[in-house]
Amino acid sequence: MSYVRGLYPPAHCSPPFGNCSVGNADIEPLIVVHNMLLAHGKAVKLYRERFQSKQGGSIGLVVQSHMYEPLRDVESDRQAVNRALAFTGGWVLDPLVFGDYPPEMRQYHRSELPRFSSEETEYMKGSIDFIGLNHYSTLYAKDCIHSPCVLGGDHFIRGFTFTTGERDGTLIGEPTGVERFYVVPRGMEKIVDHVSKRYNNMPIYVTENGYCPPLTEAAPNLLHDVNRVHFYNGYLAALARAIRKGADVRGYFAWSLMDNFEWAGGYSSTFGLYYVDRLTMNRTPKLSAKWFQHFLANRSSARFNRQRSVNPTPKSRRVRKSKYIVIATTNANATDV
């Protein structure tokens, strides 16, 4: 957003990604991420040497990543999926776990991609205790090495991969109020499974996951947010499947508790479980807030006004895959929702 598309400060970019007065979208992001990683590695080294023995703290780093699926049923698009994952989360996580950038990046970037010195590699490798994962959606990936592409997919900063939410005129999932954030619950299971396998089942925290309704949605629907309930139900069920398969997921954070200031989207993007009246600042729980309360209490029914028991019913079962987290799977019918 800052060095490829130039939409956030310092607004650096270059065609075809944007029209800025300064910037090189193919090179500058590589330098920026490299410096950020070095700063992280030095901070972790300092903490572990001087403070961790007394404080017992742990340090992780959060990455934002879509999941990707092949646009076409061909091997080149399956390889494009691997590159898309490497050029997003892998770009940041591989150096912190293995000490160097993903081989998928080294293969194509060569001299442009910065290198770590032997000393830097030593303190970079293993410099996270857990992985934070922000995940919202899934996109299709198309190979741009052997096929023509548009919108920058043929640039190495994009991994020679074109990503889209549409195939043959059909969207990959229901659209939301954020561009390219389609509702694709299966992607949660896939991305957690991918991160778990690539990084030796390192502990994972899902640090952001949530739903923003289309910006045209009327105010009453913002409170009766059935689509957000469906979103959380679907994505949490997918997360539970990943845990059952062995992923060491330690926690999950819904984005967000209340409607808030969403970067360049301001107050128009409403991710909250609570509606905020910007004139009075009153906070009103939406339907999803009540659903989430019952979910956390392991209640199987969404009949909020009648259901008071916190005991599991035959419709619900508790899945204990880790001593750190309990996921309740519910089978509420459509009438309940």
PDB file of N, CA and C in Angstrom, residues 38-129:
ATOM      1  N   LEU A  38      15.288  -6.986   9.546  1.00  0.00           N
ATOM      2  CA  LEU A  38      16.524  -6.798  10.310  1.00  0.00           C
ATOM      3  C   LEU A  38      16.235  -6.122  11.651  1.00  0.00           C
ATOM      4  N   ALA A  39      15.345  -5.128  11.635  1.00  0.00           N
ATOM      5  CA  ALA A  39      14.987  -4.448  12.883  1.00  0.00           C
ATOM      6  C   ALA A  39      14.323  -5.425  13.849  1.00  0.00           C
ATOM      7  N   HIS A  40      13.432  -6.252  13.332  1.00  0.00           N
ATOM      8  CA  HIS A  40      12.787  -7.267  14.167  1.00  0.00           C
ATOM      9  C   HIS A  40      13.825  -8.215  14.758  1.00  0.00           C
ATOM     10  N   GLY A  41      14.717  -8.722  13.904  1.00  0.00           N
ATOM     11  CA  GLY A  41      15.712  -9.680  14.374  1.00  0.00           C
ATOM     12  C   GLY A  41      16.605  -9.113  15.458  1.00  0.00           C
ATOM     13  N   LYS A  42      17.012  -7.851  15.314  1.00  0.00           N
ATOM     14  CA  LYS A  42      17.868  -7.229  16.326  1.00  0.00           C
ATOM     15  C   LYS A  42      17.115  -7.017  17.632  1.00  0.00           C
ATOM     16  N   ALA A  43      15.850  -6.636  17.530  1.00  0.00           N
ATOM     17  CA  ALA A  43      15.055  -6.436  18.744  1.00  0.00           C
ATOM     18  C   ALA A  43      14.872  -7.748  19.502  1.00  0.00           C
ATOM     19  N   VAL A  44      14.619  -8.828  18.775  1.00  0.00           N
ATOM     20  CA  VAL A  44      14.453 -10.137  19.415  1.00  0.00           C
ATOM     21  C   VAL A  44      15.761 -10.590  20.048  1.00  0.00           C
ATOM     22  N   LYS A  45      16.867 -10.411  19.346  1.00  0.00           N
ATOM     23  CA  LYS A  45      18.179 -10.773  19.884  1.00  0.00           C
ATOM     24  C   LYS A  45      18.444 -10.035  21.190  1.00  0.00           C
ATOM     25  N   LEU A  46      18.174  -8.737  21.205  1.00  0.00           N
ATOM     26  CA  LEU A  46      18.377  -7.929  22.407  1.00  0.00           C
ATOM     27  C   LEU A  46      17.489  -8.415  23.543  1.00  0.00           C
ATOM     28  N   TYR A  47      16.227  -8.673  23.233  1.00  0.00           N
ATOM     29  CA  TYR A  47      15.293  -9.102  24.276  1.00  0.00           C
ATOM     30  C   TYR A  47      15.718 -10.439  24.874  1.00  0.00           C
ATOM     31  N   ARG A  48      16.060 -11.378  24.023  1.00  0.00           N
ATOM     32  CA  ARG A  48      16.430 -12.710  24.513  1.00  0.00           C
ATOM     33  C   ARG A  48      17.694 -12.678  25.345  1.00  0.00           C
ATOM     34  N   GLU A  49      18.640 -11.824  24.987  1.00  0.00           N
ATOM     35  CA  GLU A  49      19.907 -11.758  25.704  1.00  0.00           C
ATOM     36  C   GLU A  49      19.786 -11.030  27.039  1.00  0.00           C
ATOM     37  N   ARG A  50      18.909 -10.026  27.116  1.00  0.00           N
ATOM     38  CA  ARG A  50      18.915  -9.158  28.293  1.00  0.00           C
ATOM     39  C   ARG A  50      17.664  -9.224  29.163  1.00  0.00           C
ATOM     40  N   PHE A  51      16.541  -9.670  28.618  1.00  0.00           N
ATOM     41  CA  PHE A  51      15.301  -9.550  29.373  1.00  0.00           C
ATOM     42  C   PHE A  51      14.489 -10.838  29.498  1.00  0.00           C
ATOM     43  N   GLN A  52      14.610 -11.736  28.536  1.00  0.00           N
ATOM     44  CA  GLN A  52      13.690 -12.868  28.506  1.00  0.00           C
ATOM     45  C   GLN A  52      13.837 -13.789  29.707  1.00  0.00           C
ATOM     46  N   SER A  53      15.059 -13.966  30.203  1.00  0.00           N
ATOM     47  CA  SER A  53      15.258 -14.871  31.330  1.00  0.00           C
ATOM     48  C   SER A  53      14.501 -14.409  32.572  1.00  0.00           C
ATOM     49  N   LYS A  54      14.362 -13.098  32.735  1.00  0.00           N
ATOM     50  CA  LYS A  54      13.643 -12.566  33.898  1.00  0.00           C
ATOM     51  C   LYS A  54      12.147 -12.422  33.631  1.00  0.00           C
ATOM     52  N   GLN A  55      11.810 -12.012  32.415  1.00  0.00           N
ATOM     53  CA  GLN A  55      10.409 -11.707  32.114  1.00  0.00           C
ATOM     54  C   GLN A  55       9.634 -12.894  31.561  1.00  0.00           C
ATOM     55  N   GLY A  56      10.331 -13.823  30.899  1.00  0.00           N
ATOM     56  CA  GLY A  56       9.658 -14.998  30.357  1.00  0.00           C
ATOM     57  C   GLY A  56       8.733 -14.711  29.191  1.00  0.00           C
ATOM     58  N   GLY A  57       8.959 -13.606  28.499  1.00  0.00           N
ATOM     59  CA  GLY A  57       8.083 -13.235  27.395  1.00  0.00           C
ATOM     60  C   GLY A  57       8.411 -13.960  26.104  1.00  0.00           C
ATOM     61  N   SER A  58       7.514 -13.882  25.157  1.00  0.00           N
ATOM     62  CA  SER A  58       7.739 -14.444  23.834  1.00  0.00           C
ATOM     63  C   SER A  58       7.387 -13.387  22.792  1.00  0.00           C
ATOM     64  N   ILE A  59       7.994 -13.506  21.607  1.00  0.00           N
ATOM     65  CA  ILE A  59       7.816 -12.513  20.558  1.00  0.00           C
ATOM     66  C   ILE A  59       7.425 -13.210  19.265  1.00  0.00           C
ATOM     67  N   GLY A  60       6.421 -12.668  18.612  1.00  0.00           N
ATOM     68  CA  GLY A  60       6.023 -13.172  17.312  1.00  0.00           C
ATOM     69  C   GLY A  60       5.900 -12.025  16.333  1.00  0.00           C
ATOM     70  N   LEU A  61       5.419 -12.326  15.140  1.00  0.00           N
ATOM     71  CA  LEU A  61       5.228 -11.308  14.125  1.00  0.00           C
ATOM     72  C   LEU A  61       3.984 -11.670  13.328  1.00  0.00           C
ATOM     73  N   VAL A  62       3.217 -10.661  12.956  1.00  0.00           N
ATOM     74  CA  VAL A  62       1.945 -10.886  12.266  1.00  0.00           C
ATOM     75  C   VAL A  62       2.105 -10.673  10.765  1.00  0.00           C
ATOM     76  N   VAL A  63       1.567 -11.599   9.977  1.00  0.00           N
ATOM     77  CA  VAL A  63       1.520 -11.427   8.533  1.00  0.00           C
ATOM     78  C   VAL A  63       0.063 -11.447   8.089  1.00  0.00           C
ATOM     79  N   GLN A  64      -0.212 -10.687   7.048  1.00  0.00           N
ATOM     80  CA  GLN A  64      -1.527 -10.695   6.401  1.00  0.00           C
ATOM     81  C   GLN A  64      -1.413 -11.538   5.141  1.00  0.00           C
ATOM     82  N   SER A  65      -2.272 -12.543   4.992  1.00  0.00           N
ATOM     83  CA  SER A  65      -2.180 -13.383   3.809  1.00  0.00           C
ATOM     84  C   SER A  65      -3.544 -13.889   3.371  1.00  0.00           C
ATOM     85  N   HIS A  66      -3.839 -13.737   2.094  1.00  0.00           N
ATOM     86  CA  HIS A  66      -4.931 -14.463   1.484  1.00  0.00           C
ATOM     87  C   HIS A  66      -4.515 -15.934   1.346  1.00  0.00           C
ATOM     88  N   MET A  67      -5.480 -16.801   1.113  1.00  0.00           N
ATOM     89  CA  MET A  67      -5.187 -18.120   0.578  1.00  0.00           C
ATOM     90  C   MET A  67      -5.414 -18.038  -0.924  1.00  0.00           C
ATOM     91  N   TYR A  68      -4.806 -18.939  -1.666  1.00  0.00           N
ATOM     92  CA  TYR A  68      -4.924 -18.900  -3.120  1.00  0.00           C
ATOM     93  C   TYR A  68      -5.293 -20.278  -3.664  1.00  0.00           C
ATOM     94  N   GLU A  69      -6.050 -20.269  -4.753  1.00  0.00           N
ATOM     95  CA  GLU A  69      -6.421 -21.487  -5.457  1.00  0.00           C
ATOM     96  C   GLU A  69      -6.121 -21.299  -6.940  1.00  0.00           C
ATOM     97  N   PRO A  70      -5.776 -22.363  -7.673  1.00  0.00           N
ATOM     98  CA  PRO A  70      -5.465 -22.209  -9.098  1.00  0.00           C
ATOM     99  C   PRO A  70      -6.669 -21.701  -9.888  1.00  0.00           C
ATOM    100  N   LEU A  71      -6.431 -20.722 -10.746  1.00  0.00           N
ATOM    101  CA  LEU A  71      -7.511 -20.225 -11.593  1.00  0.00           C
ATOM    102  C   LEU A  71      -7.934 -21.287 -12.603  1.00  0.00           C
ATOM    103  N   ARG A  72      -6.931 -22.005 -13.138  1.00  0.00           N
ATOM    104  CA  ARG A  72      -7.189 -23.069 -14.111  1.00  0.00           C
ATOM    105  C   ARG A  72      -6.619 -24.379 -13.573  1.00  0.00           C
ATOM    106  N   ASP A  73      -7.146 -25.475 -14.024  1.00  0.00           N
ATOM    107  CA  ASP A  73      -6.682 -26.791 -13.585  1.00  0.00           C
ATOM    108  C   ASP A  73      -5.462 -27.204 -14.405  1.00  0.00           C
ATOM    109  N   VAL A  74      -4.384 -26.432 -14.223  1.00  0.00           N
ATOM    110  CA  VAL A  74      -3.132 -26.703 -14.929  1.00  0.00           C
ATOM    111  C   VAL A  74      -1.986 -26.553 -13.939  1.00  0.00           C
ATOM    112  N   GLU A  75      -0.866 -27.236 -14.220  1.00  0.00           N
ATOM    113  CA  GLU A  75       0.264 -27.229 -13.302  1.00  0.00           C
ATOM    114  C   GLU A  75       0.860 -25.834 -13.140  1.00  0.00           C
ATOM    115  N   SER A  76       0.871 -25.055 -14.209  1.00  0.00           N
ATOM    116  CA  SER A  76       1.460 -23.717 -14.105  1.00  0.00           C
ATOM    117  C   SER A  76       0.698 -22.844 -13.115  1.00  0.00           C
ATOM    118  N   ASP A  77      -0.604 -22.979 -13.028  1.00  0.00           N
ATOM    119  CA  ASP A  77      -1.378 -22.202 -12.054  1.00  0.00           C
ATOM    120  C   ASP A  77      -1.208 -22.748 -10.652  1.00  0.00           C
ATOM    121  N   ARG A  78      -0.987 -24.054 -10.524  1.00  0.00           N
ATOM    122  CA  ARG A  78      -0.696 -24.604  -9.184  1.00  0.00           C
ATOM    123  C   ARG A  78       0.644 -24.075  -8.688  1.00  0.00           C
ATOM    124  N   GLN A  79       1.609 -23.920  -9.579  1.00  0.00           N
ATOM    125  CA  GLN A  79       2.881 -23.310  -9.197  1.00  0.00           C
ATOM    126  C   GLN A  79       2.695 -21.828  -8.878  1.00  0.00           C
ATOM    127  N   ALA A  80       1.770 -21.183  -9.579  1.00  0.00           N
ATOM    128  CA  ALA A  80       1.476 -19.773  -9.288  1.00  0.00           C
ATOM    129  C   ALA A  80       0.918 -19.618  -7.880  1.00  0.00           C
ATOM    130  N   VAL A  81       0.121 -20.578  -7.425  1.00  0.00           N
ATOM    131  CA  VAL A  81      -0.385 -20.562  -6.050  1.00  0.00           C
ATOM    132  C   VAL A  81       0.781 -20.597  -5.066  1.00  0.00           C
ATOM    133  N   ASN A  82       1.748 -21.472  -5.318  1.00  0.00           N
ATOM    134  CA  ASN A  82       2.916 -21.570  -4.431  1.00  0.00           C
ATOM    135  C   ASN A  82       3.691 -20.256  -4.413  1.00  0.00           C
ATOM    136  N   ARG A  83       3.839 -19.632  -5.566  1.00  0.00           N
ATOM    137  CA  ARG A  83       4.558 -18.354  -5.611  1.00  0.00           C
ATOM    138  C   ARG A  83       3.778 -17.264  -4.901  1.00  0.00           C
ATOM    139  N   ALA A  84       2.454 -17.237  -5.097  1.00  0.00           N
ATOM    140  CA  ALA A  84       1.641 -16.211  -4.436  1.00  0.00           C
ATOM    141  C   ALA A  84       1.780 -16.310  -2.922  1.00  0.00           C
ATOM    142  N   LEU A  85       1.776 -17.516  -2.388  1.00  0.00           N
ATOM    143  CA  LEU A  85       1.933 -17.699  -0.942  1.00  0.00           C
ATOM    144  C   LEU A  85       3.338 -17.303  -0.493  1.00  0.00           C
ATOM    145  N   ALA A  86       4.347 -17.632  -1.294  1.00  0.00           N
ATOM    146  CA  ALA A  86       5.727 -17.298  -0.934  1.00  0.00           C
ATOM    147  C   ALA A  86       5.970 -15.801  -0.995  1.00  0.00           C
ATOM    148  N   PHE A  87       5.328 -15.107  -1.936  1.00  0.00           N
ATOM    149  CA  PHE A  87       5.550 -13.674  -2.119  1.00  0.00           C
ATOM    150  C   PHE A  87       4.669 -12.834  -1.188  1.00  0.00           C
ATOM    151  N   THR A  88       3.904 -13.462  -0.313  1.00  0.00           N
ATOM    152  CA  THR A  88       3.140 -12.737   0.705  1.00  0.00           C
ATOM    153  C   THR A  88       3.656 -13.148   2.084  1.00  0.00           C
ATOM    154  N   GLY A  89       3.039 -14.138   2.704  1.00  0.00           N
ATOM    155  CA  GLY A  89       3.475 -14.541   4.037  1.00  0.00           C
ATOM    156  C   GLY A  89       4.883 -15.097   4.073  1.00  0.00           C
ATOM    157  N   GLY A  90       5.250 -15.895   3.070  1.00  0.00           N
ATOM    158  CA  GLY A  90       6.583 -16.496   3.057  1.00  0.00           C
ATOM    159  C   GLY A  90       7.694 -15.479   2.975  1.00  0.00           C
ATOM    160  N   TRP A  91       7.451 -14.384   2.297  1.00  0.00           N
ATOM    161  CA  TRP A  91       8.428 -13.292   2.160  1.00  0.00           C
ATOM    162  C   TRP A  91       8.906 -12.828   3.535  1.00  0.00           C
ATOM    163  N   VAL A  92       7.999 -12.791   4.483  1.00  0.00           N
ATOM    164  CA  VAL A  92       8.319 -12.315   5.828  1.00  0.00           C
ATOM    165  C   VAL A  92       8.718 -13.466   6.753  1.00  0.00           C
ATOM    166  N   LEU A  93       7.992 -14.579   6.689  1.00  0.00           N
ATOM    167  CA  LEU A  93       8.179 -15.641   7.676  1.00  0.00           C
ATOM    168  C   LEU A  93       9.397 -16.519   7.402  1.00  0.00           C
ATOM    169  N   ASP A  94       9.704 -16.797   6.145  1.00  0.00           N
ATOM    170  CA  ASP A  94      10.840 -17.675   5.847  1.00  0.00           C
ATOM    171  C   ASP A  94      12.152 -17.170   6.462  1.00  0.00           C
ATOM    172  N   PRO A  95      12.493 -15.874   6.327  1.00  0.00           N
ATOM    173  CA  PRO A  95      13.736 -15.402   6.949  1.00  0.00           C
ATOM    174  C   PRO A  95      13.744 -15.549   8.467  1.00  0.00           C
ATOM    175  N   LEU A  96      12.580 -15.404   9.109  1.00  0.00           N
ATOM    176  CA  LEU A  96      12.512 -15.452  10.564  1.00  0.00           C
ATOM    177  C   LEU A  96      12.537 -16.881  11.092  1.00  0.00           C
ATOM    178  N   VAL A  97      12.205 -17.838  10.256  1.00  0.00           N
ATOM    179  CA  VAL A  97      12.224 -19.242  10.671  1.00  0.00           C
ATOM    180  C   VAL A  97      13.463 -19.961  10.140  1.00  0.00           C
ATOM    181  N   PHE A  98      13.767 -19.751   8.850  1.00  0.00           N
ATOM    182  CA  PHE A  98      14.856 -20.489   8.199  1.00  0.00           C
ATOM    183  C   PHE A  98      16.111 -19.666   7.959  1.00  0.00           C
ATOM    184  N   GLY A  99      16.026 -18.345   8.088  1.00  0.00           N
ATOM    185  CA  GLY A  99      17.206 -17.503   7.926  1.00  0.00           C
ATOM    186  C   GLY A  99      17.411 -16.935   6.538  1.00  0.00           C
ATOM    187  N   ASP A 100      16.491 -17.180   5.610  1.00  0.00           N
ATOM    188  CA  ASP A 100      16.628 -16.610   4.270  1.00  0.00           C
ATOM    189  C   ASP A 100      15.254 -16.525   3.610  1.00  0.00           C
ATOM    190  N   TYR A 101      15.206 -15.787   2.513  1.00  0.00           N
ATOM    191  CA  TYR A 101      13.962 -15.618   1.771  1.00  0.00           C
ATOM    192  C   TYR A 101      13.552 -16.930   1.102  1.00  0.00           C
ATOM    193  N   PRO A 102      12.263 -17.059   0.767  1.00  0.00           N
ATOM    194  CA  PRO A 102      11.785 -18.301   0.149  1.00  0.00           C
ATOM    195  C   PRO A 102      12.539 -18.602  -1.145  1.00  0.00           C
ATOM    196  N   PRO A 103      12.800 -19.884  -1.417  1.00  0.00           N
ATOM    197  CA  PRO A 103      13.461 -20.236  -2.689  1.00  0.00           C
ATOM    198  C   PRO A 103      12.650 -19.778  -3.893  1.00  0.00           C
ATOM    199  N   GLU A 104      11.315 -19.693  -3.747  1.00  0.00           N
ATOM    200  CA  GLU A 104      10.487 -19.205  -4.846  1.00  0.00           C
ATOM    201  C   GLU A 104      10.823 -17.760  -5.201  1.00  0.00           C
ATOM    202  N   MET A 105      11.290 -16.975  -4.195  1.00  0.00           N
ATOM    203  CA  MET A 105      11.696 -15.596  -4.469  1.00  0.00           C
ATOM    204  C   MET A 105      13.125 -15.548  -4.990  1.00  0.00           C
ATOM    205  N   ARG A 106      14.026 -16.317  -4.382  1.00  0.00           N
ATOM    206  CA  ARG A 106      15.414 -16.322  -4.825  1.00  0.00           C
ATOM    207  C   ARG A 106      15.521 -16.738  -6.292  1.00  0.00           C
ATOM    208  N   GLN A 107      14.658 -17.648  -6.718  1.00  0.00           N
ATOM    209  CA  GLN A 107      14.709 -18.151  -8.086  1.00  0.00           C
ATOM    210  C   GLN A 107      14.493 -17.055  -9.112  1.00  0.00           C
ATOM    211  N   TYR A 108      13.646 -16.065  -8.768  1.00  0.00           N
ATOM    212  CA  TYR A 108      13.278 -15.051  -9.749  1.00  0.00           C
ATOM    213  C   TYR A 108      13.879 -13.682  -9.477  1.00  0.00           C
ATOM    214  N   HIS A 109      14.201 -13.389  -8.226  1.00  0.00           N
ATOM    215  CA  HIS A 109      14.701 -12.051  -7.916  1.00  0.00           C
ATOM    216  C   HIS A 109      16.209 -11.922  -8.086  1.00  0.00           C
ATOM    217  N   ARG A 110      16.920 -12.970  -7.746  1.00  0.00           N
ATOM    218  CA  ARG A 110      18.360 -12.998  -7.928  1.00  0.00           C
ATOM    219  C   ARG A 110      19.019 -11.769  -7.299  1.00  0.00           C
ATOM    220  N   SER A 111      19.603 -10.865  -8.105  1.00  0.00           N
ATOM    221  CA  SER A 111      20.403  -9.768  -7.561  1.00  0.00           C
ATOM    222  C   SER A 111      19.565  -8.693  -6.883  1.00  0.00           C
ATOM    223  N   GLU A 112      18.279  -8.568  -7.261  1.00  0.00           N
ATOM    224  CA  GLU A 112      17.463  -7.501  -6.693  1.00  0.00           C
ATOM    225  C   GLU A 112      17.090  -7.775  -5.238  1.00  0.00           C
ATOM    226  N   LEU A 113      16.982  -9.024  -4.868  1.00  0.00           N
ATOM    227  CA  LEU A 113      16.569  -9.386  -3.509  1.00  0.00           C
ATOM    228  C   LEU A 113      17.762  -9.277  -2.575  1.00  0.00           C
ATOM    229  N   PRO A 114      17.679  -8.450  -1.524  1.00  0.00           N
ATOM    230  CA  PRO A 114      18.819  -8.300  -0.607  1.00  0.00           C
ATOM    231  C   PRO A 114      19.238  -9.632   0.017  1.00  0.00           C
ATOM    232  N   ARG A 115      20.484  -9.700   0.424  1.00  0.00           N
ATOM    233  CA  ARG A 115      21.005 -10.905   1.075  1.00  0.00           C
ATOM    234  C   ARG A 115      21.374 -10.600   2.520  1.00  0.00           C
ATOM    235  N   PHE A 116      21.239 -11.615   3.352  1.00  0.00           N
ATOM    236  CA  PHE A 116      21.624 -11.495   4.750  1.00  0.00           C
ATOM    237  C   PHE A 116      23.080 -11.916   4.900  1.00  0.00           C
ATOM    238  N   SER A 117      23.822 -11.157   5.719  1.00  0.00           N
ATOM    239  CA  SER A 117      25.183 -11.578   6.046  1.00  0.00           C
ATOM    240  C   SER A 117      25.125 -12.813   6.936  1.00  0.00           C
ATOM    241  N   SER A 118      26.254 -13.462   7.138  1.00  0.00           N
ATOM    242  CA  SER A 118      26.281 -14.657   7.990  1.00  0.00           C
ATOM    243  C   SER A 118      25.862 -14.303   9.418  1.00  0.00           C
ATOM    244  N   GLU A 119      26.270 -13.114   9.885  1.00  0.00           N
ATOM    245  CA  GLU A 119      25.882 -12.674  11.235  1.00  0.00           C
ATOM    246  C   GLU A 119      24.382 -12.417  11.298  1.00  0.00           C
ATOM    247  N   GLU A 120      23.832 -11.772  10.270  1.00  0.00           N
ATOM    248  CA  GLU A 120      22.396 -11.493  10.242  1.00  0.00           C
ATOM    249  C   GLU A 120      21.584 -12.781  10.165  1.00  0.00           C
ATOM    250  N   THR A 121      22.053 -13.715   9.359  1.00  0.00           N
ATOM    251  CA  THR A 121      21.356 -14.994   9.250  1.00  0.00           C
ATOM    252  C   THR A 121      21.287 -15.690  10.593  1.00  0.00           C
ATOM    253  N   GLU A 122      22.360 -15.573  11.366  1.00  0.00           N
ATOM    254  CA  GLU A 122      22.423 -16.242  12.668  1.00  0.00           C
ATOM    255  C   GLU A 122      21.369 -15.722  13.620  1.00  0.00           C
ATOM    256  N   TYR A 123      21.164 -14.391  13.670  1.00  0.00           N
ATOM    257  CA  TYR A 123      20.158 -13.892  14.618  1.00  0.00           C
ATOM    258  C   TYR A 123      18.759 -13.779  13.992  1.00  0.00           C
ATOM    259  N   MET A 124      18.674 -13.873  12.673  1.00  0.00           N
ATOM    260  CA  MET A 124      17.352 -13.870  12.055  1.00  0.00           C
ATOM    261  C   MET A 124      16.671 -15.227  12.186  1.00  0.00           C
ATOM    262  N   LYS A 125      17.434 -16.291  11.987  1.00  0.00           N
ATOM    263  CA  LYS A 125      16.869 -17.640  11.993  1.00  0.00           C
ATOM    264  C   LYS A 125      16.304 -17.982  13.372  1.00  0.00           C
ATOM    265  N   GLY A 126      15.059 -18.362  13.411  1.00  0.00           N
ATOM    266  CA  GLY A 126      14.422 -18.707  14.673  1.00  0.00           C
ATOM    267  C   GLY A 126      14.078 -17.508  15.535  1.00  0.00           C
ATOM    268  N   SER A 127      13.871 -16.335  14.929  1.00  0.00           N
ATOM    269  CA  SER A 127      13.649 -15.116  15.721  1.00  0.00           C
ATOM    270  C   SER A 127      12.162 -14.846  16.003  1.00  0.00           C
ATOM    271  N   ILE A 128      11.312 -15.845  15.875  1.00  0.00           N
ATOM    272  CA  ILE A 128       9.920 -15.727  16.325  1.00  0.00           C
ATOM    273  C   ILE A 128       9.558 -16.963  17.140  1.00  0.00           C
ATOM    274  N   ASP A 129       8.728 -16.729  18.162  1.00  0.00           N
ATOM    275  CA  ASP A 129       8.244 -17.819  19.012  1.00  0.00           C
ATOM    276  C   ASP A 129       6.864 -18.290  18.582  1.00  0.00           C
TER     277      ASP A 129
END
